[in-house]
Coordinates of C-alpha atoms and ligand atoms in Angstrom, one line a residue:
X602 CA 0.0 0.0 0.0
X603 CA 1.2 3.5 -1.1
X604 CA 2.8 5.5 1.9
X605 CA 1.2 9.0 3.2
X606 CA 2.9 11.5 4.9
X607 CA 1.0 12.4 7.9
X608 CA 1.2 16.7 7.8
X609 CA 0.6 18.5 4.3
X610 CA 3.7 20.1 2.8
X611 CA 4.2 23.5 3.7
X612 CA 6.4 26.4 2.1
X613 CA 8.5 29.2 3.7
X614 CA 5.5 31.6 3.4
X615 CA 3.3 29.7 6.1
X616 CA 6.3 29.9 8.8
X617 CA 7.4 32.6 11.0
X618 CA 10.1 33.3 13.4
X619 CA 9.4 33.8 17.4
X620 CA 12.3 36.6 18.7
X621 CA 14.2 35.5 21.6
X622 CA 16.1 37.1 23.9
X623 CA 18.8 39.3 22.5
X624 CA 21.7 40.8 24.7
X625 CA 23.3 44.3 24.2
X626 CA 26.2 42.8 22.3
X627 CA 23.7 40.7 19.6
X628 CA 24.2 43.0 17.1
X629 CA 24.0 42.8 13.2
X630 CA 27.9 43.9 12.8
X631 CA 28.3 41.1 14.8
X632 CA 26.6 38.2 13.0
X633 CA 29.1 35.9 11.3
X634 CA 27.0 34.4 8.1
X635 CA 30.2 32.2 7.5
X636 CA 28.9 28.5 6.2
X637 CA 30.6 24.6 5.3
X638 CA 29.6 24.2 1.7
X639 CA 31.2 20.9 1.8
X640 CA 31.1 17.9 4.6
X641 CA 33.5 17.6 7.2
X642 CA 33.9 15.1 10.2
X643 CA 33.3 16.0 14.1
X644 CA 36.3 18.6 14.9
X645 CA 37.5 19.4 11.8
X646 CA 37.0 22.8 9.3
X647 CA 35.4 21.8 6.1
X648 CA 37.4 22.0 3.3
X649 CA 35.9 24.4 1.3
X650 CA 33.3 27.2 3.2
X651 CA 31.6 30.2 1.6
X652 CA 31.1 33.8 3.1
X653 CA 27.4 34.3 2.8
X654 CA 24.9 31.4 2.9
X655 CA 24.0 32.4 -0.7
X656 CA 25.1 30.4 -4.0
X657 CA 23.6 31.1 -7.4
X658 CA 21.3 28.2 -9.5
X659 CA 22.9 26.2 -12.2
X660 CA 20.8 28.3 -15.0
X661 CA 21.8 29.5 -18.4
X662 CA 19.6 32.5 -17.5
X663 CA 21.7 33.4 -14.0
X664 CA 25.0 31.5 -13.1
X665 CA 27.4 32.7 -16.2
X666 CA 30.7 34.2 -15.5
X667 CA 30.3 37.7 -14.9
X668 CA 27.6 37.0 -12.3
X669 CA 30.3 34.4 -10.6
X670 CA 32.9 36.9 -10.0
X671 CA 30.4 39.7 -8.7
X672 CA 29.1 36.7 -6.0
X673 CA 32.5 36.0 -5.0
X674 CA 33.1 39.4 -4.1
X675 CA 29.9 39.9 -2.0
X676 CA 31.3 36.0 -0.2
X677 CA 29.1 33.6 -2.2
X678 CA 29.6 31.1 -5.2
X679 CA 27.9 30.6 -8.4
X680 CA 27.4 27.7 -10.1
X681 CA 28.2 27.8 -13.8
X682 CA 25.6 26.4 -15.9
X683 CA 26.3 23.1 -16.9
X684 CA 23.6 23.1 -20.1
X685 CA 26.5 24.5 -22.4
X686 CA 29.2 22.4 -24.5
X687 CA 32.1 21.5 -22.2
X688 CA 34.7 24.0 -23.4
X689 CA 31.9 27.0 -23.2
X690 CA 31.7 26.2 -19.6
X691 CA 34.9 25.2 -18.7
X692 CA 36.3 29.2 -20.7
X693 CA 33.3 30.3 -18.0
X694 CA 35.4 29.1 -15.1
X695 CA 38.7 30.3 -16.1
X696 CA 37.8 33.6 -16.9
X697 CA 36.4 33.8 -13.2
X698 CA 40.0 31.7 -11.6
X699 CA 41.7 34.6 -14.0
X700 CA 39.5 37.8 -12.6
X701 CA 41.1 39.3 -9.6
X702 CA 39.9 42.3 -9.0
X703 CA 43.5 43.4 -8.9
X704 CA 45.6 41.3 -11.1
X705 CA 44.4 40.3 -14.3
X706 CA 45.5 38.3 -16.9
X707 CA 45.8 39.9 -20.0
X708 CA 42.8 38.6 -22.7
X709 CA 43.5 41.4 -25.3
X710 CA 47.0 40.8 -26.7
X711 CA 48.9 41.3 -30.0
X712 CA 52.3 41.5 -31.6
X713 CA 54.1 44.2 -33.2
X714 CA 52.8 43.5 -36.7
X715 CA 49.4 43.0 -36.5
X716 CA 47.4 46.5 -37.2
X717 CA 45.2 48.8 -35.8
X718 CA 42.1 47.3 -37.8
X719 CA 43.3 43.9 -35.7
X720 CA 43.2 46.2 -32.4
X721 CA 40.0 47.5 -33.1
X722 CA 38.7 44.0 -33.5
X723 CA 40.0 42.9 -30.1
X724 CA 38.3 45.7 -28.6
X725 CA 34.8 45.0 -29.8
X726 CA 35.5 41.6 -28.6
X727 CA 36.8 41.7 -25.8
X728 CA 35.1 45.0 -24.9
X729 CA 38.5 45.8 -23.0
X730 CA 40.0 49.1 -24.3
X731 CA 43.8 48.1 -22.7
X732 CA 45.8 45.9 -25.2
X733 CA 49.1 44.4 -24.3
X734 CA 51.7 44.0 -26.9
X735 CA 54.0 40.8 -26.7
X736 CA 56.4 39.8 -29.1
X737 CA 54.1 36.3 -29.8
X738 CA 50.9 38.5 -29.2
X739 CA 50.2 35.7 -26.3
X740 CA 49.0 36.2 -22.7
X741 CA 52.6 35.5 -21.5
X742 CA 54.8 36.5 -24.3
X743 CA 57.6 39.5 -24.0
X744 CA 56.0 42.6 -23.5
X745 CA 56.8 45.2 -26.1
X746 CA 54.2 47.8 -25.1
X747 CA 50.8 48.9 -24.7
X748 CA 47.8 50.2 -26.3
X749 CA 45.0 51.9 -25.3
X750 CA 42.6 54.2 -27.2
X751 CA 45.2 57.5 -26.3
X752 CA 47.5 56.2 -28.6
X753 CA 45.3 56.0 -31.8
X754 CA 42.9 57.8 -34.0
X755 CA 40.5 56.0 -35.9
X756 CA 39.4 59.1 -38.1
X757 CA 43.0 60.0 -38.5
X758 CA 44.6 56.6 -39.1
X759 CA 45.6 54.3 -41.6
X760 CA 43.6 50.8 -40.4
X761 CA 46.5 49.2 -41.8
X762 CA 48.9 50.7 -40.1
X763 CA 51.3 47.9 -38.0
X764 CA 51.1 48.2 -33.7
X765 CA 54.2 48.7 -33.4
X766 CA 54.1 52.4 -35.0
X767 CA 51.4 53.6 -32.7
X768 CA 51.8 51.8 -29.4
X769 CA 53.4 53.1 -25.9
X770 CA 56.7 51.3 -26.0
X771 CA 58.2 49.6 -22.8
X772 CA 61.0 52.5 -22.6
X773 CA 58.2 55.0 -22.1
X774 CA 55.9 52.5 -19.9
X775 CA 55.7 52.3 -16.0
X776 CA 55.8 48.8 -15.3
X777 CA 56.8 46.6 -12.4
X778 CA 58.1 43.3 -11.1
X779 CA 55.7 40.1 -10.6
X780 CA 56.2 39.9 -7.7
X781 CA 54.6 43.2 -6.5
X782 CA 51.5 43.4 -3.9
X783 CA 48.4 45.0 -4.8
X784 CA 49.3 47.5 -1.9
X785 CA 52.7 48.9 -3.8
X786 CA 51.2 48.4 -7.3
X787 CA 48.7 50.9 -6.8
X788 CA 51.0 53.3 -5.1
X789 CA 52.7 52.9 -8.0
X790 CA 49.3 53.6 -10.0
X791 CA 48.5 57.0 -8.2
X792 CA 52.2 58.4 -8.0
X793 CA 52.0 58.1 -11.9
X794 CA 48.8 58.9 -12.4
X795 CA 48.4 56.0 -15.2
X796 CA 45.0 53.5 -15.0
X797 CA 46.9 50.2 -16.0
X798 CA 50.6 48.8 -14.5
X799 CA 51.7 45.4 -15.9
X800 CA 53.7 43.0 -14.4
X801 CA 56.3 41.3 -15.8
X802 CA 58.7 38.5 -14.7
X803 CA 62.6 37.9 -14.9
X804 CA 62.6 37.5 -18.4
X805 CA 60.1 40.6 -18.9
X806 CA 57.5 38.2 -19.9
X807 CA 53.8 39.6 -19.1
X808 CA 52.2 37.8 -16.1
X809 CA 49.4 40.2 -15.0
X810 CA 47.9 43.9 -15.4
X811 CA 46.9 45.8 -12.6
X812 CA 44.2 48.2 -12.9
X813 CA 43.0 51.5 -11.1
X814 CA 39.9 50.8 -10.8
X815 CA 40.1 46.8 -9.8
X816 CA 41.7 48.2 -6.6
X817 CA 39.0 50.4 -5.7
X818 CA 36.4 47.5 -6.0
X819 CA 39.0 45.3 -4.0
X820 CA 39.1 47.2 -1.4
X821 CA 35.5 47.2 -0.7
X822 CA 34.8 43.6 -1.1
X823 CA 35.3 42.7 3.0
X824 CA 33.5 39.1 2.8
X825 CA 34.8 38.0 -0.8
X826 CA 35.6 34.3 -1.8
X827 CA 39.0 33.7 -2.5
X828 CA 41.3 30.4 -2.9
X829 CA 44.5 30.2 -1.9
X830 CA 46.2 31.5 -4.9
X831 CA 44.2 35.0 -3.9
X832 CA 41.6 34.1 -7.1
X833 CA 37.5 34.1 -6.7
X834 CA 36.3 30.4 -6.2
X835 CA 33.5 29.2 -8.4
X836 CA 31.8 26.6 -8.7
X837 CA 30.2 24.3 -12.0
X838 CA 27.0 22.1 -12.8
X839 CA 27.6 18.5 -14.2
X840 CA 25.6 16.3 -15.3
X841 CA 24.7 12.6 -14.9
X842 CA 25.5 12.0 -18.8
X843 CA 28.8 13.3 -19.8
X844 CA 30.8 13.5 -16.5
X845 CA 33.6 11.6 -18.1
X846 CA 34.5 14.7 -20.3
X847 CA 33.0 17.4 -18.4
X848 CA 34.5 17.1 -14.5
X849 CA 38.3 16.8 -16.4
X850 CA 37.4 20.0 -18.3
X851 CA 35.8 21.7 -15.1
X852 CA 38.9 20.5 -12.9
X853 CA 41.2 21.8 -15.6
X854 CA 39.8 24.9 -15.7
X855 CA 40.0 25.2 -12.1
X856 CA 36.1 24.7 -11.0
X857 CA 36.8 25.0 -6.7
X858 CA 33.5 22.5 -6.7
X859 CA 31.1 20.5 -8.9
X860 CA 27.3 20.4 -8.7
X861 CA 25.3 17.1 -10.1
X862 CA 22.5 19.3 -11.3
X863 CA 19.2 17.1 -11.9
X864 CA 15.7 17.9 -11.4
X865 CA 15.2 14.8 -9.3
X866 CA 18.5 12.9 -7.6
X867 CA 17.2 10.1 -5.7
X868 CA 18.9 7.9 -8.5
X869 CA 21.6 5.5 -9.3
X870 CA 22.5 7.5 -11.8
X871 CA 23.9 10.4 -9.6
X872 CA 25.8 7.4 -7.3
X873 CA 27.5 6.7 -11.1
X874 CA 28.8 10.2 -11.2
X875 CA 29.9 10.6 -7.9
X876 CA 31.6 7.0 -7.9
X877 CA 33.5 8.3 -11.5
X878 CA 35.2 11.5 -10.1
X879 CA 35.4 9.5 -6.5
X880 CA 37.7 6.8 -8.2
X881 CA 39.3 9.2 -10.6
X882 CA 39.9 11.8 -8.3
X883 CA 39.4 10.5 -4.9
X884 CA 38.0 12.9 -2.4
X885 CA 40.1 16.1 -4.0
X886 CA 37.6 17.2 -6.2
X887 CA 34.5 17.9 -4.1
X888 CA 30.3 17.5 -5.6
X889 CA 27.3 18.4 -4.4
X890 CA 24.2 16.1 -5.4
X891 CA 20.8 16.4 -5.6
X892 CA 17.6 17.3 -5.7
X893 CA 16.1 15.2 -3.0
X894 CA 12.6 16.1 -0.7
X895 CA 13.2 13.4 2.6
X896 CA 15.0 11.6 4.6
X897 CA 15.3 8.8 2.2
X898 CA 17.0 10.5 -0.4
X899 CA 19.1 12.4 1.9
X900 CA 20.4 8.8 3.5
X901 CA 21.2 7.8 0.0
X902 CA 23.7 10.5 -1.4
X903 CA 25.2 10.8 1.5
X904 CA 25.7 7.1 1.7
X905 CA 26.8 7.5 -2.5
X906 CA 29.4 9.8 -1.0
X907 CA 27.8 13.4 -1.9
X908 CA 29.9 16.5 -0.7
X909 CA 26.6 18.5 0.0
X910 CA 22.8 17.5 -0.7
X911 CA 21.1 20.0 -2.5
X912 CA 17.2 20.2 -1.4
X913 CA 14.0 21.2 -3.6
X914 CA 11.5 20.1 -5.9
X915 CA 9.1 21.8 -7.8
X916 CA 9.4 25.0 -5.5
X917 CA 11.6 26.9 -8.1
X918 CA 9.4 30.3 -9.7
X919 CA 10.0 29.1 -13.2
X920 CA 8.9 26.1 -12.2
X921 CA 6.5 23.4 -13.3
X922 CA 7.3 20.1 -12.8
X923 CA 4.3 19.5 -10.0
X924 CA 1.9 20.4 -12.6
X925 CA 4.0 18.3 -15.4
X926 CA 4.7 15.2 -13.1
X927 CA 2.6 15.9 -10.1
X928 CA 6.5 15.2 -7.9
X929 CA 7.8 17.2 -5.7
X930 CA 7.4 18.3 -1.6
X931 CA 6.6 22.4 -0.4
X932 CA 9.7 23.2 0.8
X933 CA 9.6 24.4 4.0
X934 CA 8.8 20.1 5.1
X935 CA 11.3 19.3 2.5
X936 CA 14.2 21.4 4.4
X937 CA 13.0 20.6 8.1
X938 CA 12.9 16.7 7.3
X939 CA 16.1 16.4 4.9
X940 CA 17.8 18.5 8.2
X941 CA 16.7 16.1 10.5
X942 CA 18.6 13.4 8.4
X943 CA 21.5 15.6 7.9
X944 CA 21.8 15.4 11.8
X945 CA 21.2 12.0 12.4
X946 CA 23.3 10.6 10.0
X947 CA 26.3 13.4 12.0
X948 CA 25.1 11.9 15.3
X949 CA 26.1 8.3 13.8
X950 CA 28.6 9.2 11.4
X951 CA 30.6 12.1 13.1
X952 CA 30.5 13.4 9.3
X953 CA 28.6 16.7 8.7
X954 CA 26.9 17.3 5.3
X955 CA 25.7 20.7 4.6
X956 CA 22.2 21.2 2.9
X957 CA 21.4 23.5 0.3
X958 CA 17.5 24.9 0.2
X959 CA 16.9 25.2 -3.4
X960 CA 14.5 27.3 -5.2
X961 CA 11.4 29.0 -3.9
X962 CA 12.4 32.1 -2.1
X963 CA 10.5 34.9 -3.1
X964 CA 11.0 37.1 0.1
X965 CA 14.2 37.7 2.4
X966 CA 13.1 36.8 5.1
X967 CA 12.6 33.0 3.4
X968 CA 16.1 33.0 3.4
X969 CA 16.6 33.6 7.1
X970 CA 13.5 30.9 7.8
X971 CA 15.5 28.1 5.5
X972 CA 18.7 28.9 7.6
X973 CA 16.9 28.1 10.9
X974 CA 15.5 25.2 9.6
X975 CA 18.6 23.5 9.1
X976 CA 19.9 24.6 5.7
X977 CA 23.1 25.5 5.4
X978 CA 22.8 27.5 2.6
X979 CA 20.6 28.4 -0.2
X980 CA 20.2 28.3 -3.8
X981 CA 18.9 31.3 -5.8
X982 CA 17.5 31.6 -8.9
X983 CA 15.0 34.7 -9.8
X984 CA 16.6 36.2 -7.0
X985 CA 20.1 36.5 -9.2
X986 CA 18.2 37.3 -12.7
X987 CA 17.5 40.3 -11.6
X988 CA 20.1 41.8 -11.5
X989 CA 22.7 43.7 -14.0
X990 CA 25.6 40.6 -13.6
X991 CA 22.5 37.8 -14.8
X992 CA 23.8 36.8 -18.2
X993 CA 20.2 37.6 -19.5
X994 CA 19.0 40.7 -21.2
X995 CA 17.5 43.6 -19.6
X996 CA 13.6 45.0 -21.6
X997 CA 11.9 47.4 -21.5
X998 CA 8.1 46.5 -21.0
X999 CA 5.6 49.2 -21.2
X1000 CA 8.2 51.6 -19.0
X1001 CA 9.6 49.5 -16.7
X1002 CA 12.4 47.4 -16.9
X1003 CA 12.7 43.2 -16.4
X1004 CA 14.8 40.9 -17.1
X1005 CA 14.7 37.3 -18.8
X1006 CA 14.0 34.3 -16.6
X1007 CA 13.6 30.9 -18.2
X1008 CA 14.4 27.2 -16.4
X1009 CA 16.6 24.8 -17.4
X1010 CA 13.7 22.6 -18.5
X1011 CA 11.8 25.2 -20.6
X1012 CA 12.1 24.4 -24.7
X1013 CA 14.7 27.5 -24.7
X1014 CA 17.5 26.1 -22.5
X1015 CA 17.6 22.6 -24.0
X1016 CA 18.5 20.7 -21.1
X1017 CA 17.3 17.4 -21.5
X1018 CA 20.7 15.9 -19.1
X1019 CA 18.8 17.9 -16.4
X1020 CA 15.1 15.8 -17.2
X1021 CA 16.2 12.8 -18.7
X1022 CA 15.6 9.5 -17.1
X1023 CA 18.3 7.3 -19.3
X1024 CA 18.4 7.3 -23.1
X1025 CA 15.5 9.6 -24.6
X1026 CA 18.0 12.5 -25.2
X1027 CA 15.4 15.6 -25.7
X1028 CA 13.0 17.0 -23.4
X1029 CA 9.6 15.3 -24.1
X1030 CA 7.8 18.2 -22.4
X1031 CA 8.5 21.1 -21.0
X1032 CA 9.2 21.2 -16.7
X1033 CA 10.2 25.2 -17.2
X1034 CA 8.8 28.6 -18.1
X1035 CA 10.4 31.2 -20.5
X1036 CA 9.3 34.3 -18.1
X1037 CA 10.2 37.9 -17.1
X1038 CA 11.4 39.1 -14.0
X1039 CA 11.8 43.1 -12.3
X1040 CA 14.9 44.7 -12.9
X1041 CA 16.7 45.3 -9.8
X1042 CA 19.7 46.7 -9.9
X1043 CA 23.0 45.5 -8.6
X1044 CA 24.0 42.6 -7.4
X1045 CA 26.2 44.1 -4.6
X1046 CA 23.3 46.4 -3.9
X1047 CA 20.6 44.2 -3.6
X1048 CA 22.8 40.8 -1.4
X1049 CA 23.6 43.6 1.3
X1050 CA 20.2 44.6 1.7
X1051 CA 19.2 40.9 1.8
X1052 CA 22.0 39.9 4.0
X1053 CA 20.7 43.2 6.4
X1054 CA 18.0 41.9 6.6
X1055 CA 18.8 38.2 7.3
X1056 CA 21.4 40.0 10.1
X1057 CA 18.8 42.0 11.9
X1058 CA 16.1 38.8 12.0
X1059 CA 18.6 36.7 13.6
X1060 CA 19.9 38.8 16.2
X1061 CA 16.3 39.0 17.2
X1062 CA 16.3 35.6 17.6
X1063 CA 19.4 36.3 19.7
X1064 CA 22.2 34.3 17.3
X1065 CA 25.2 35.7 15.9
X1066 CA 25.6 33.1 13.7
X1067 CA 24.1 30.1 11.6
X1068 CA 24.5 27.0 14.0
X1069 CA 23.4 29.3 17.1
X1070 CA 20.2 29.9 14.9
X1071 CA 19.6 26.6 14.1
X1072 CA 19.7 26.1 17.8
X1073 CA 17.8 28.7 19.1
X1074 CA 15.2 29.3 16.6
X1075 CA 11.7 29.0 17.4
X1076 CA 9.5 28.3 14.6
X1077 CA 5.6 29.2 14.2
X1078 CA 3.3 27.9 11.5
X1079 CA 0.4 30.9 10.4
X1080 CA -2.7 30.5 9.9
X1081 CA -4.0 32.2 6.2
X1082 CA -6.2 35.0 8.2
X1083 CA -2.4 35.7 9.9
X1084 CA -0.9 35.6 6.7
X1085 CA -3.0 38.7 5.2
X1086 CA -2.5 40.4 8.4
X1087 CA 1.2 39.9 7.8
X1088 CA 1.0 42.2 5.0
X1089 CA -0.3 46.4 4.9
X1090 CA -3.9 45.6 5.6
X1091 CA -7.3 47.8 6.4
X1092 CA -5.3 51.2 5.1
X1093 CA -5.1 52.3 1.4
X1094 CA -1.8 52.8 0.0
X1095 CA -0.6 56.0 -1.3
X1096 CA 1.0 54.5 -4.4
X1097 CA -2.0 53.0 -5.1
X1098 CA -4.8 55.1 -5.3
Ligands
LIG1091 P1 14.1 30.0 -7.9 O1 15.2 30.5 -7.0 O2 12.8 30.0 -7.2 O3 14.0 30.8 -9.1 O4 14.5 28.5 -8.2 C1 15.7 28.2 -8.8 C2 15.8 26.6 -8.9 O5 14.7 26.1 -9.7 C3 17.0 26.1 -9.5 O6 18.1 26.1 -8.7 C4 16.6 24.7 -9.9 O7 16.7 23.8 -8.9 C5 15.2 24.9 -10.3 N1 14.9 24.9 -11.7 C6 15.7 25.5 -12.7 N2 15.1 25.4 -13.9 C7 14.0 24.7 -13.7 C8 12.9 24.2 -14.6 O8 12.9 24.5 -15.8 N3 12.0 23.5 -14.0 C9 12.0 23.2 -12.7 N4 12.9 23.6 -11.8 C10 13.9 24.4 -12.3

């Protein structure tokens, strides 16, 4: 006989928090939002941890490059949409291991002969207005000079005319040694009053640029995600089809962690993966796995060895696999009962595997309710389109501004390794919408508001940070009639008349 859950499925919206007591010195500077992304045993620091319980969803139309690097500097990760060929995906990742705000390595290069119609070609491309010169025109070749739009003319030039005749030669360029700190390059920036200071190495090959105005967004970045080698840590989706190619590229590349993303994970074929990279790269290259709703499918990646369970089905906003397939778990219950697992299997194990709520938060304060519930962090996907880093583009609809929105299983992102359970190879229908969302702003902008928010909620709970939370939280349910009176209610707006 079929099994029934005893409670109905709730989501965030039908939960609130109960304040507890906080003291003088529970204050939102205070709160630490530092969180394990990957499991760890009893006494021991996780190997890899993020900043801000916040990572972005494995979606053509939100986790791309530029959006990875701006995450890493608020303390987050993004995972880099896996629905893309291999070596799209794994140029995604390098280009974030490369972006430092504060050294960069050069991607606009040429040599001596090539000509200003070549420079102006690079430029469009690249949209980067510094060019280094090397002798090969390489990354890393011997640097000859620079060029930037001061030293040419387009109206008064000759397209054909070679780099070498316009460019800022080396004898007239401020330039420094490799091995130069961010500190003395940009002292070195302001006491010549130039924007862009290469570094070169013994042999005076190039090895990075330095620029002005990377330095001034350093410097504000307080919580940003960094690996050892001082370069913003990223993560990338895989899939349950062509890991064999894929993790090597991603590793390559430098992926800091992998992601099985599949709408529905309880399934051998996500123990295959993880068993692939386990043998091939033994517990060095770290993968999250998922989606699962209970217990059950908790116990069985963690058993298949998964690095973080990721936790959510059907909740997502461009989501409609519960009206497609009639799966999936609100996801409130789905977090509360795959936490309870998560703690269990600690309590026998000694090993600790984070959680990741997925999909479904449409306010903040969702956020802050997944936390106390036992997530460890949270997966965001609307949330990130919103903004100006989303890789999607920004309309203009009747006056105001949105942006585009679609799922991974919609018809426009094509990805059936997401949906497919062995063999069909295409999406027979459709579990995603093609959609709009409302402009927002930045990135930056909008995660420190959010964050503010989550801050101020929890020291009102009286926790400073995610574990004392999880502890101390006290969790209502609301009736509907509380819900509306949740909200402005009995007065008419302003705005609105
Ligand atoms: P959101 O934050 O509510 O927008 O949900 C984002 C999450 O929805 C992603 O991280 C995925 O788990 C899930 N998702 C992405 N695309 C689709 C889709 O087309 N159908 C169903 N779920 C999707």
């Amino acid at each position: 006989m079929a099994f029934y859950f005893d409670e109905p499925s709730r989501t965030f919206s039908e939960y609130l928090l109960i304040p507890g007591y906080s003291s003088a010195h529970c204050v939102p500077s205070q709160v630490n939002l530092k969180t394990p992304l990957v499991k760890f045993r009893k006494g021991e620091d996780p190997a890899l941890s993020i900043n801000i319980p916040m990572v972005s969803a494995v979606m053509q139309s939100v986790s791309d490059d530029n959006l990875a690097v701006a995450l890493a500097q608020e303390g987050g990760i993004s995972f880099i949409y896996g629905s893309q060929p291999v070596e799209k995906q794994a140029e995604m990742v390098k280009k974030v291991k490369r972006y430092r705000a504060g050294f960069v390595v050069s991607d606009s290069n040429v040599s001596p002969e090539m000509t200003l119609q070549d420079v102006l070609r690079l430029t469009e491309q690249t949209g980067h207005s510094t060019i280094a010169v090397t002798e090969d025109g390489g990354p890393g070749g011997k640097l000859l000079g620079i060029v930037t739009n001061k030293d040419y003319r387009v109206s008064r030039m000759d397209l054909d005319l070679k780099v070498k005749e316009f460019m800022t030669k080396l004898d007239d360029l401020v330039y420094a040694e490799e091995e130069t700190t961010l500190k003395e390059a940009n002292d070195i920036i302001w006491e010549h009053k130039i924007n862009c200071l290469p570094l070169v190495n013994k042999n005076r090959e190039l090895v990075y640029l330095v620029f002005r105005k990377d330095y001034d967004t350093h410097k504000k970045n307080e919580h940003e995600l960094i690996d050892s080698h001082k370069r913003y840590m990223v993560g990338a989706g895989i899939n349950t089809r062509d890991y064999e190619t894929r993790v090597p590229a991603l590793i390559n590349a430098g992926a800091d962690v992998l992601c099985i993303d599949s709408s529905e994970g309880f399934s051998e074929w996500q123990k295959i993966t993880i068993d692939y990279i386990r043998k091939n790269y033994g517990n060095d290259v770290k993968v999250g796995a998922g989606n699962v709703v209970d217990a059950e499918g908790f116990r069985f990646l963690a058993d298949a060895g998964a690095d973080f369970v990721k936790v959510g089905i059907g909740g997502g906003a461009i989501c409609i696999t519960r009206e497609q397939k009639g799966i999936g778990r609100g996801q409130a219950t789905a977090v509360i009962e795959v936490a309870k697992a998560r703690d269990e299997y600690f309590e026998e194990t000694g090993i600790y595997i984070p959680i990741c709520s997925d999909g479904g938060i449409v306010h903040d304060y969702h956020i802050t309710l997944a936390l106390a519930m036992g997530a460890d962090f949270i997966m965001l996907g609307r949330y990130f389109a919103r903004f100006d880093e989303s890789p999607t583009k920004k309309v203009n609809i009747n006056g105001s501004y949105m942006k585009e929105y679609w799922g991974e299983g919609s018809a426009r992102a094509r990805n059936w390794q997401r949906y497919d359970m062995g063999g069909e190879k295409k999406l027979s229908f459709e579990e995603g919408v093609d959609s709009l969302v409302p402009y927002a702003g930045s990135l930056k902008d909008n995660v420190s508001l959010t964050l503010s928010k989550v801050r101020s909620t929890m020291c009102n709970c009286g926790a400073l940070t995610i574990p004392e939370l999880q502890e101390k939280a006290k969790i209502t349910l609301v009736s509907s009639t509380s819900i509306v009176e949740g909200g402005a209610h009995d007065v008419m707006l302003r705005d609105q008349r």
